[in-house]
Short mmCIF file of C-alpha atoms in Angstrom, two decimals:
data_model
loop_
_atom_site.label_atom_id
_atom_site.label_comp_id
_atom_site.label_asym_id
_atom_site.label_seq_id
_atom_site.Cartn_x
_atom_site.Cartn_y
_atom_site.Cartn_z
CA MET F 1 158.70 133.86 134.78
CA ALA F 2 158.85 137.29 133.16
CA ALA F 3 156.54 140.03 134.34
CA GLY F 4 153.16 139.86 132.59
CA VAL F 5 153.55 136.19 131.66
CA PRO F 6 151.10 133.90 133.52
CA PRO F 7 152.67 130.86 135.22
CA ASP F 8 150.47 128.60 133.09
CA ALA F 9 151.31 130.43 129.86
CA VAL F 10 152.25 127.33 127.84
CA GLY F 11 149.07 126.07 126.21
CA ARG F 12 147.23 129.35 126.74
CA ARG F 13 145.48 131.13 123.90
CA VAL F 14 146.69 134.63 123.03
CA SER F 15 145.93 137.34 120.52
CA CYS F 16 148.29 139.78 118.89
CA GLY F 17 146.41 142.45 117.02
CA THR F 18 143.90 140.55 114.90
CA ASP F 19 145.84 137.27 114.99
CA TYR F 20 145.14 134.35 117.32
CA GLY F 21 147.50 131.62 118.44
CA THR F 22 148.56 129.20 121.17
CA VAL F 23 151.64 129.63 123.34
CA ARG F 24 153.96 126.63 122.89
CA TYR F 25 157.12 127.92 124.56
CA VAL F 26 158.21 130.46 127.17
CA GLY F 27 161.88 131.20 127.70
CA THR F 28 165.10 132.46 126.21
CA VAL F 29 166.23 132.10 122.60
CA SER F 30 169.89 131.69 121.65
CA ARG F 31 171.88 134.80 120.88
CA THR F 32 169.04 137.08 122.07
CA ALA F 33 168.28 138.77 125.38
CA GLY F 34 165.17 138.41 127.52
CA ILE F 35 162.12 136.16 127.50
CA TRP F 36 160.25 135.15 124.36
CA LEU F 37 156.90 133.47 123.71
CA GLY F 38 156.89 130.79 121.04
CA VAL F 39 153.46 130.96 119.42
CA GLU F 40 151.77 128.57 117.00
CA TRP F 41 149.43 130.76 114.97
CA ASP F 42 145.95 129.75 113.82
CA ASP F 43 146.76 131.30 110.45
CA PRO F 44 150.09 129.85 109.27
CA GLN F 45 150.61 132.94 107.12
CA ARG F 46 151.30 134.84 110.36
CA GLY F 47 154.20 132.53 111.21
CA LYS F 48 157.82 132.36 110.08
CA HIS F 49 159.11 128.88 110.98
CA ASP F 50 158.25 125.51 112.57
CA GLY F 51 159.36 126.47 116.08
CA SER F 52 163.08 126.16 115.47
CA TYR F 53 165.74 128.86 115.42
CA GLU F 54 169.37 128.43 114.42
CA ALA F 55 169.14 124.63 114.41
CA THR F 56 167.46 124.49 117.85
CA GLN F 57 163.86 123.22 118.08
CA TYR F 58 162.07 125.23 120.79
CA PHE F 59 158.53 124.03 120.03
CA LYS F 60 156.63 122.16 117.33
CA CYS F 61 153.95 123.33 114.89
CA ARG F 62 151.51 121.47 112.69
CA HIS F 63 152.43 123.72 109.78
CA PRO F 64 156.10 124.08 108.74
CA ARG F 65 155.83 127.87 108.86
CA GLY F 66 153.09 128.25 111.47
CA GLY F 67 155.19 129.53 114.38
CA SER F 68 157.14 132.57 115.48
CA PHE F 69 158.54 134.24 118.58
CA ILE F 70 157.03 137.39 120.09
CA ARG F 71 157.81 139.41 123.19
CA PRO F 72 155.40 138.93 126.13
CA ASN F 73 154.25 142.56 125.97
CA LYS F 74 152.88 141.92 122.47
CA ALA F 75 150.61 139.11 123.64
CA ASN F 76 147.11 139.59 125.01
CA PHE F 77 146.30 136.79 127.48
CA GLY F 78 142.75 138.03 127.90
CA VAL F 79 140.35 139.11 130.65
CA ASP F 80 137.87 137.43 132.93
CA PHE F 81 134.26 136.87 131.86
CA LEU F 82 132.63 139.54 134.02
CA THR F 83 135.12 142.24 132.95
CA ALA F 84 134.26 141.47 129.33
CA VAL F 85 130.52 141.69 130.06
CA LYS F 86 130.88 145.04 131.78
CA ASP F 87 133.05 146.39 128.97
CA ARG F 88 130.70 145.18 126.25
CA TYR F 89 127.57 146.60 127.89
CA GLY F 90 129.12 149.82 129.18
CA LEU F 91 128.82 148.87 132.83
CA ASN F 92 132.47 148.93 133.83
CA ASP F 93 133.34 151.00 136.91
CA LYS F 94 136.22 152.54 134.97
CA GLN F 95 133.83 154.02 132.42
CA ASP F 96 131.95 157.23 133.00
CA VAL F 97 128.20 156.99 133.26
CA LEU F 98 126.74 159.73 131.12
CA HIS F 99 123.44 161.16 132.28
CA GLY F 100 120.99 162.02 129.52
CA THR F 101 117.88 164.12 129.72
CA GLY F 102 114.87 163.11 131.77
CA ASN F 103 115.06 159.53 132.98
CA THR F 104 117.32 158.27 130.20
CA VAL F 105 120.80 157.10 131.12
CA VAL F 106 123.46 156.07 128.60
CA PHE F 107 125.76 153.19 129.62
CA GLY F 108 128.49 153.14 126.99
CA THR F 109 126.35 153.02 123.84
CA LYS F 110 123.27 151.58 125.54
CA ALA F 111 120.41 153.94 126.44
CA VAL F 112 118.25 152.71 129.32
CA GLU F 113 115.28 154.33 131.09
CA PHE F 114 115.70 154.73 134.87
CA VAL F 115 113.87 156.41 137.71
CA GLY F 116 115.82 157.76 140.70
CA MET F 117 119.07 156.11 139.73
CA ASP F 118 122.07 155.50 141.91
CA SER F 119 124.93 154.61 139.52
CA VAL F 120 126.70 151.80 141.41
CA ALA F 121 123.53 150.05 142.58
CA GLU F 122 122.00 150.51 139.15
CA GLN F 123 124.98 148.87 137.46
CA GLN F 124 124.45 145.84 139.66
CA ARG F 125 120.75 145.74 138.90
CA GLN F 126 121.36 146.06 135.16
CA LEU F 127 123.79 143.14 135.15
CA ASN F 128 121.18 141.07 136.95
CA LYS F 129 118.63 141.95 134.27
CA LEU F 130 120.79 140.65 131.42
CA VAL F 131 119.33 137.47 129.92
CA ASP F 132 121.03 137.35 126.48
CA ILE F 133 124.74 138.16 126.57
CA SER F 134 127.24 138.32 123.71
CA VAL F 135 130.93 138.79 124.46
CA ARG F 136 132.16 137.55 121.09
CA GLU F 137 135.74 138.65 120.38
CA CYS F 138 136.15 140.23 123.82
CA ALA F 139 139.34 138.30 124.73
CA VAL F 140 137.66 136.26 127.49
CA SER F 141 140.21 133.76 128.80
CA HIS F 142 139.08 132.80 132.32
CA ALA F 143 136.11 132.87 134.68
CA GLY F 144 137.37 135.36 137.25
CA GLN F 145 136.83 135.34 141.00
CA GLU F 146 134.92 132.41 142.43
CA GLU F 147 131.12 132.86 142.47
CA GLU F 148 131.40 136.45 141.23
CA ILE F 149 129.38 135.64 138.09
CA SER F 150 126.54 134.01 140.05
CA ARG F 151 126.32 137.00 142.38
CA THR F 152 126.30 139.52 139.54
CA CYS F 153 124.56 137.92 136.55
CA ALA F 154 122.10 135.50 138.08
CA ASN F 155 119.50 135.68 135.28
CA MET F 156 121.62 134.92 132.22
CA ARG F 157 120.18 132.20 129.96
CA HIS F 158 121.86 132.67 126.58
CA ILE F 159 125.60 133.36 126.19
CA ASN F 160 127.76 133.90 123.12
CA LEU F 161 131.41 133.28 124.03
CA SER F 162 132.63 132.66 120.48
CA LYS F 163 136.09 133.66 119.21
CA ASN F 164 137.70 134.41 122.55
CA LEU F 165 140.87 133.17 124.27
CA ILE F 166 139.45 130.20 126.15
CA SER F 167 142.09 127.45 126.28
CA SER F 168 140.27 124.70 128.16
CA TRP F 169 136.82 123.17 128.48
CA ASP F 170 137.32 123.41 132.25
CA THR F 171 137.11 127.21 131.91
CA VAL F 172 133.74 126.86 130.19
CA ILE F 173 132.54 124.59 133.01
CA THR F 174 133.68 127.11 135.63
CA ILE F 175 131.72 129.91 133.93
CA ALA F 176 128.62 127.80 133.24
CA SER F 177 128.50 126.36 136.77
CA GLN F 178 127.74 129.87 138.06
CA ILE F 179 124.75 130.34 135.72
CA GLN F 180 121.90 128.28 137.07
CA ASN F 181 119.47 128.52 134.15
CA LEU F 182 121.85 128.48 131.19
CA GLU F 183 119.97 127.29 128.08
CA THR F 184 122.08 128.40 125.10
CA LEU F 185 125.88 128.49 124.88
CA ASN F 186 128.09 129.32 121.90
CA VAL F 187 131.83 128.73 122.45
CA SER F 188 132.74 128.31 118.77
CA GLU F 189 136.12 129.46 117.43
CA ASN F 190 137.92 128.77 120.71
CA LYS F 191 140.63 126.16 120.17
CA MET F 192 140.36 124.33 123.47
CA ARG F 193 141.65 121.30 125.28
CA PHE F 194 138.90 118.81 126.07
CA PRO F 195 138.96 115.90 128.54
CA SER F 196 140.33 112.70 127.00
CA THR F 197 139.10 110.38 129.74
CA SER F 198 135.95 110.15 131.84
CA THR F 199 135.96 112.78 134.54
CA PHE F 200 133.64 114.07 137.22
CA ILE F 201 130.30 114.91 135.60
CA SER F 202 129.51 118.54 136.31
CA SER F 203 125.96 119.80 136.77
CA ALA F 204 126.90 123.08 135.06
CA PHE F 205 124.93 122.17 131.94
CA SER F 206 121.89 120.58 133.56
CA ASN F 207 119.50 122.95 131.74
CA LEU F 208 121.51 123.48 128.54
CA LYS F 209 119.48 122.92 125.36
CA ILE F 210 121.63 124.48 122.61
CA LEU F 211 125.42 124.18 122.35
CA ALA F 212 127.71 125.40 119.55
CA LEU F 213 131.24 123.99 119.40
CA ASN F 214 132.16 124.90 115.82
CA GLN F 215 135.90 125.26 115.08
CA THR F 216 137.04 124.14 118.53
CA GLN F 217 139.12 121.11 117.41
CA ILE F 218 136.93 118.76 119.44
CA THR F 219 136.88 115.10 118.40
CA TRP F 220 133.80 112.87 118.42
CA THR F 221 135.30 110.83 121.27
CA GLU F 222 135.64 114.02 123.31
CA VAL F 223 132.06 114.99 122.40
CA LEU F 224 130.78 111.74 123.88
CA LEU F 225 132.83 112.19 127.06
CA CYS F 226 131.58 115.73 127.60
CA ALA F 227 128.01 114.78 126.64
CA GLN F 228 127.61 112.91 129.91
CA GLY F 229 127.08 116.37 131.41
CA TRP F 230 124.48 117.48 128.82
CA PRO F 231 121.37 115.59 130.01
CA VAL F 232 118.72 117.67 128.17
CA LEU F 233 120.69 118.95 125.15
CA GLU F 234 118.54 119.37 122.01
CA GLU F 235 120.82 121.09 119.47
CA LEU F 236 124.55 120.46 118.95
CA TYR F 237 126.65 122.31 116.36
CA LEU F 238 130.04 120.75 115.54
CA SER F 239 130.99 122.31 112.21
CA SER F 240 134.63 122.44 111.03
CA ASN F 241 136.29 120.28 113.67
CA ASN F 242 138.15 117.75 111.47
CA ILE F 243 135.89 114.98 112.78
CA THR F 244 136.49 111.95 110.54
CA VAL F 245 135.12 109.00 112.51
CA LEU F 246 132.06 108.60 114.70
CA GLU F 247 131.23 106.28 117.58
CA ARG F 248 127.92 105.01 118.88
CA PRO F 249 126.54 107.47 121.49
CA ASP F 250 125.50 104.95 124.13
CA ASN F 251 123.45 106.56 126.93
CA VAL F 252 124.33 110.11 125.85
CA LEU F 253 122.76 112.62 123.43
CA GLN F 254 119.48 110.76 123.75
CA THR F 255 117.51 114.04 123.85
CA LEU F 256 119.26 115.50 120.77
CA LYS F 257 116.96 116.88 118.05
CA LEU F 258 119.51 118.65 115.82
CA LEU F 259 123.08 117.64 114.96
CA ASP F 260 125.32 119.71 112.67
CA LEU F 261 128.41 117.90 111.39
CA SER F 262 128.98 120.13 108.35
CA ASP F 263 132.51 120.80 107.09
CA ASN F 264 133.94 117.69 108.75
CA GLN F 265 135.43 115.21 106.26
CA LEU F 266 133.89 111.93 107.43
CA LEU F 267 135.74 108.75 106.52
CA ASP F 268 132.70 107.44 104.59
CA GLY F 269 128.91 107.44 104.57
CA ASN F 270 128.81 104.31 106.73
CA GLN F 271 129.89 106.45 109.70
CA LEU F 272 126.27 107.61 109.81
CA HIS F 273 125.14 104.13 110.86
CA LEU F 274 126.80 104.76 114.23
CA ILE F 275 124.45 107.65 115.06
CA ALA F 276 121.37 106.16 113.41
CA GLN F 277 119.75 105.10 116.69
CA LEU F 278 119.51 108.56 118.25
CA PRO F 279 115.82 108.33 119.16
CA ARG F 280 114.80 111.99 118.90
CA LEU F 281 117.07 113.29 116.14
CA GLU F 282 114.88 115.34 113.78
CA GLN F 283 117.47 117.34 111.82
CA LEU F 284 120.87 116.19 110.55
CA ILE F 285 123.18 118.62 108.75
CA LEU F 286 125.89 116.91 106.68
CA ARG F 287 126.88 119.74 104.34
CA ASN F 288 130.38 119.31 102.86
CA THR F 289 131.26 116.17 104.81
CA GLY F 290 132.87 114.39 101.85
CA ILE F 291 130.36 111.54 101.76
CA SER F 292 130.03 109.90 98.34
CA SER F 293 127.17 107.50 99.02
CA ILE F 294 124.35 106.68 101.43
CA HIS F 295 123.38 103.12 102.20
CA ILE F 296 120.68 101.95 104.61
CA PRO F 297 121.30 98.21 105.02
CA ASP F 298 118.44 97.11 107.27
CA ALA F 299 115.58 97.64 104.77
CA GLY F 300 114.91 96.27 101.28
CA PHE F 301 113.25 97.82 98.23
CA GLY F 302 110.11 99.73 99.15
CA CYS F 303 110.54 99.13 102.89
CA LYS F 304 111.16 101.54 105.76
CA THR F 305 114.20 101.44 108.02
CA LYS F 306 114.41 101.45 111.80
CA MET F 307 117.41 103.77 111.54
CA PHE F 308 116.94 107.50 112.21
CA PRO F 309 113.37 106.94 113.46
CA SER F 310 112.58 110.63 114.03
CA LEU F 311 114.60 112.26 111.23
CA ARG F 312 112.54 114.86 109.34
CA ARG F 313 115.13 117.23 107.85
CA LEU F 314 118.37 116.20 106.14
CA ALA F 315 121.03 118.37 104.50
CA ILE F 316 123.56 116.58 102.25
CA ASN F 317 124.42 119.47 99.94
CA ASP F 318 128.00 120.14 98.76
CA ASN F 319 129.07 116.50 98.88
CA LYS F 320 130.38 113.88 96.44
CA ILE F 321 127.24 111.80 95.94
CA SER F 322 127.34 110.65 92.32
CA GLU F 323 124.77 107.85 92.12
CA TRP F 324 120.98 108.05 92.15
CA SER F 325 120.96 104.93 94.32
CA SER F 326 121.77 107.14 97.34
CA ILE F 327 118.60 109.17 96.69
CA ASN F 328 116.64 105.91 96.43
CA GLU F 329 117.96 104.96 99.88
CA LEU F 330 116.50 108.12 101.43
CA ASP F 331 112.97 106.86 100.70
CA LYS F 332 113.61 104.24 103.39
CA LEU F 333 113.62 106.93 106.09
CA PRO F 334 110.11 106.77 107.60
CA ASN F 335 109.70 110.45 108.53
CA LEU F 336 111.89 112.39 106.08
CA ARG F 337 110.05 115.56 105.02
CA ALA F 338 112.75 118.04 103.95
CA LEU F 339 115.93 117.51 101.92
CA GLN F 340 118.77 119.75 100.79
CA CYS F 341 120.97 118.07 98.18
CA ASN F 342 122.34 120.79 95.89
CA ASN F 343 125.90 120.62 94.53
CA ASN F 344 126.33 116.86 94.28
CA PRO F 345 127.65 115.13 91.13
CA PHE F 346 124.45 113.09 90.62
CA MET F 347 122.65 116.35 89.84
CA ASP F 348 124.89 116.86 86.81
CA THR F 349 123.36 113.80 85.13
CA GLU F 350 120.27 115.83 84.23
CA LYS F 351 120.61 119.17 82.42
CA ASN F 352 117.02 120.31 82.94
CA PRO F 353 116.62 121.52 86.55
CA GLU F 354 112.87 120.98 86.48
CA THR F 355 113.23 117.35 85.42
CA LEU F 356 115.91 116.86 88.07
CA LYS F 357 113.51 118.13 90.71
CA GLN F 358 110.74 115.82 89.43
CA LEU F 359 113.00 112.77 89.63
CA ILE F 360 113.92 113.46 93.27
CA ILE F 361 110.29 114.10 94.22
CA ALA F 362 109.17 110.86 92.57
CA LYS F 363 111.90 108.84 94.27
CA ILE F 364 111.19 110.03 97.85
CA SER F 365 107.55 109.44 98.70
CA GLN F 366 107.03 111.61 101.79
CA LEU F 367 109.16 114.61 100.84
CA GLU F 368 107.43 117.96 101.37
CA VAL F 369 110.33 120.42 100.93
CA LEU F 370 113.20 120.08 98.44
CA ASN F 371 116.13 122.51 98.53
CA ASN F 372 114.02 124.95 100.57
CA CYS F 373 111.10 124.88 98.09
CA GLU F 374 107.72 123.48 99.11
CA ILE F 375 106.40 120.55 97.06
CA LEU F 376 102.74 121.10 96.23
CA PRO F 377 100.38 118.09 95.86
CA ALA F 378 99.85 118.79 92.14
CA GLU F 379 103.61 118.94 91.62
CA ARG F 380 104.07 115.58 93.31
CA ARG F 381 101.33 113.98 91.25
CA GLY F 382 102.84 115.30 88.02
CA ALA F 383 106.33 114.15 88.98
CA GLU F 384 105.15 110.65 89.86
CA LEU F 385 103.06 110.26 86.71
CA ASP F 386 105.97 111.41 84.53
CA TYR F 387 108.36 109.07 86.30
CA ARG F 388 106.00 106.13 85.77
CA LYS F 389 105.79 107.02 82.09
CA ILE F 390 109.48 107.80 81.45
CA PHE F 391 110.70 104.47 82.81
CA GLY F 392 107.77 102.38 81.53
CA LYS F 393 109.77 100.87 78.66
CA ASP F 394 112.57 99.90 81.04
CA TRP F 395 109.97 98.29 83.31
CA LEU F 396 108.56 96.19 80.47
CA GLU F 397 111.99 95.15 79.24
CA ALA F 398 112.97 94.16 82.80
CA GLY F 399 110.02 91.79 83.17
CA GLY F 400 107.23 94.15 84.15
CA HIS F 401 103.73 93.31 82.92
CA TRP F 402 100.17 94.65 83.13
CA ASP F 403 99.03 91.19 84.31
CA PRO F 404 99.89 91.01 88.04
CA GLU F 405 100.66 87.29 87.74
CA LYS F 406 103.23 87.97 85.03
CA ASN F 407 104.64 91.15 86.59
CA LYS F 408 108.13 90.16 87.70
CA PRO F 409 110.55 93.07 87.16
CA SER F 410 114.20 92.19 87.66
CA GLU F 411 116.17 92.90 90.81
CA GLU F 412 118.34 95.25 88.79
CA PHE F 413 115.32 97.34 87.76
CA LEU F 414 113.95 97.43 91.31
CA ALA F 415 117.34 98.52 92.62
CA ALA F 416 117.35 101.44 90.18
CA HIS F 417 113.65 102.27 90.61
CA PRO F 418 112.49 100.94 94.00
CA ARG F 419 109.37 103.16 94.03
CA TYR F 420 108.13 102.03 90.59
CA PRO F 421 105.88 99.20 91.90
CA ALA F 422 104.31 101.61 94.42
CA LEU F 423 103.65 104.16 91.65
CA CYS F 424 101.97 101.47 89.54
CA LEU F 425 99.76 100.58 92.51
CA LYS F 426 98.95 104.25 93.06
CA TYR F 427 98.21 105.25 89.45
CA GLY F 428 97.95 101.94 87.62
CA ALA F 429 100.55 100.45 85.29
CA PRO F 430 101.39 102.69 82.30
CA GLU F 431 99.22 101.99 79.27
CA GLU F 432 100.85 100.48 76.22
CA GLY F 433 99.98 103.51 74.10
CA GLU F 434 101.94 105.76 76.46
CA LEU F 435 105.10 103.73 75.92
CA LYS F 436 105.10 103.41 72.10
CA GLY F 437 107.90 105.27 70.38
CA ARG F 438 106.94 108.04 67.97
CA GLN F 439 108.51 109.25 64.79
CA PRO F 440 110.24 112.60 65.01
CA LEU F 441 107.87 115.45 64.37
CA THR F 442 108.63 118.97 63.36
CA LEU F 443 108.38 121.97 65.58
CA LYS F 444 106.83 123.77 62.60
CA SER F 445 103.91 121.40 62.30
CA GLN F 446 103.20 121.19 66.03
CA LEU F 447 103.69 124.79 67.13
CA LEU F 448 104.00 127.17 64.22
CA SER F 449 100.89 125.85 62.48
CA LYS F 450 98.84 126.50 65.59
CA LYS F 451 100.22 129.72 66.97
CA PRO F 452 103.11 131.13 64.93
CA GLU F 453 103.57 133.91 67.45
CA MET F 454 104.42 131.35 70.17
CA VAL F 455 107.93 130.77 68.83
CA LYS F 456 110.41 133.59 68.43
CA MET F 457 114.01 133.42 67.31
CA SER F 458 115.09 135.00 70.59
CA MET F 459 113.66 132.09 72.62
CA THR F 460 116.16 129.75 74.28
CA ILE F 461 116.13 126.02 73.56
CA GLN F 462 115.03 125.46 77.17
CA LYS F 463 112.01 127.75 76.65
CA VAL F 464 111.08 125.90 73.46
CA LYS F 465 111.24 122.61 75.37
CA GLY F 466 108.89 124.14 77.95
CA LEU F 467 106.36 124.89 75.22
CA LEU F 468 106.72 121.37 73.87
CA TYR F 469 106.19 119.96 77.35
CA ARG F 470 102.83 121.71 77.59
CA LEU F 471 101.90 120.44 74.14
CA LEU F 472 103.23 116.88 74.28
CA LYS F 473 103.44 116.24 78.05
CA ILE F 474 107.00 114.97 77.58
CA PRO F 475 109.64 116.15 80.12
CA GLY F 476 112.31 118.42 78.69
CA SER F 477 115.04 115.93 79.56
CA GLU F 478 113.50 113.44 77.14
CA LEU F 479 113.29 115.86 74.22
CA LYS F 480 116.08 115.98 71.62
CA LEU F 481 115.92 118.94 69.24
CA SER F 482 117.73 119.33 65.93
CA TYR F 483 117.11 121.15 62.65
CA GLU F 484 117.51 120.68 58.91
CA SER F 485 118.37 123.64 56.72
CA SER F 486 117.90 124.05 52.99
CA LYS F 487 121.44 125.45 52.95
CA LEU F 488 122.85 122.29 54.56
CA GLU F 489 121.19 119.63 52.48
CA GLY F 490 121.39 116.18 54.03
CA LYS F 491 122.86 117.48 57.30
CA GLU F 492 121.06 117.62 60.65
CA VAL F 493 122.32 120.03 63.34
CA GLU F 494 121.69 119.20 66.99
CA LEU F 495 120.34 121.98 69.23
CA ASP F 496 122.35 120.86 72.23
CA ASN F 497 122.68 123.95 74.43
CA ASP F 498 119.52 124.72 76.42
CA LEU F 499 120.73 128.21 77.27
CA LYS F 500 121.27 129.37 73.68
CA PRO F 501 118.52 131.10 71.66
CA LEU F 502 117.27 129.69 68.35
CA GLN F 503 119.00 132.47 66.46
CA PHE F 504 122.38 131.25 67.79
CA TYR F 505 122.05 128.26 65.45
CA SER F 506 121.28 130.49 62.41
CA ILE F 507 117.83 128.98 61.95
CA GLU F 508 115.92 130.73 59.20
CA SER F 509 112.35 130.84 57.96
CA GLY F 510 111.55 127.60 56.18
CA ASP F 511 114.03 125.49 58.17
CA CYS F 512 112.64 122.38 59.86
CA VAL F 513 113.15 121.76 63.60
CA LEU F 514 112.87 118.09 64.53
CA VAL F 515 111.71 116.87 67.94
CA ARG F 516 112.60 113.37 69.16
CA TRP F 517 112.02 111.57 72.44
#
């Protein structure tokens, strides 16, 4: 092995400048002198080929141009954990300790107050005082000498080890096993090897409550194997790991309160059924997971599920959910209080954002926060009353009736509006007068005759609909505006863009704006 190349170089993580990669080959290359490292780069743009040179395949890459050869002296194989800590916090023996005025001493860039300091002993004491440590991007690749961390940094509780050169989960175990009270650990952005079969269960994580494994290439199967050593874990972050399928977590992750699976393209929404029995799970983050629907099969219309018994906060934003039926399903969750659902196709079915919000509120009975906005009691009441009114005609046509003995809405209606019977019980069935259609009326007669100054040509169509809502109590989504002009006799022009002002449509004094719903 060439000088400077570790004996276990193949499979090790390295950096070269700002680029990161994994060593796939160590040896000679035809028609060249000396030793080369064949590296598969995290960013394929850094590479040149697929691991082959002059018709000889030296190593393989996932990307056809993700690999290249570099000389060993260009590769950084990293440092041990304690060296990185000392460098980051200015406590390395190689660095000068600069004495400030009075009792202030500067370690690197850190100013600390001391009395009667002896530099070497004080360095040791300062390391022992560290509770929160971040060595992100410090090229940590291994633990270092045995038990050195436990002797030097005995009080650490929270460690950020993200974006380093850690190649194996075993390295993480070796570091963590020397930190008795470790509670928070972030090892994201380290592409590591994880155990593929059941191994000895280490006690290194016996007190760990928060673990971040984003962008580590871990699979769900590997998560469950490692989780045997996480007996009290409460928060687990697994974003961007190409996880596509889930498995039932039998006897593991039973203390988990938060699970982040964002930016993993799950095979389908039914994968969620496999984690639905986690007894303490309160927050589930499914942002950009590719799910197109949500189905909770164990509960019927208006009933609560036994799945996700403790779930209070759910994030399903940036997905492919196109049907309102998935939102209906969420009302089956017994404890759901907060929902994030922005950037899903179903939201494009309603142009008016306020009406969209009302529909979601009315469909999920216990929701208190929607897309990070609190739902006030008055807002819920208004949303539910409007919902009951808007779909009243559909209810009647589907077999609904004011007489309880004759009230038999169809299965199809109940599937589309499972909360409608509960809203009728809560507020009473909608009165017949509320559901009668009305002839189109003119904006002029309803607004201009009362307060001409209320309507200005610079007002947008959406603003006009807001005024009409206050006057007529009809949601903006139900209002259809058009106008008739004396210059366009017999022709009616639809006002179809909520963001355009009235003047955009060349409406003039004397023209008639019609309002239909």
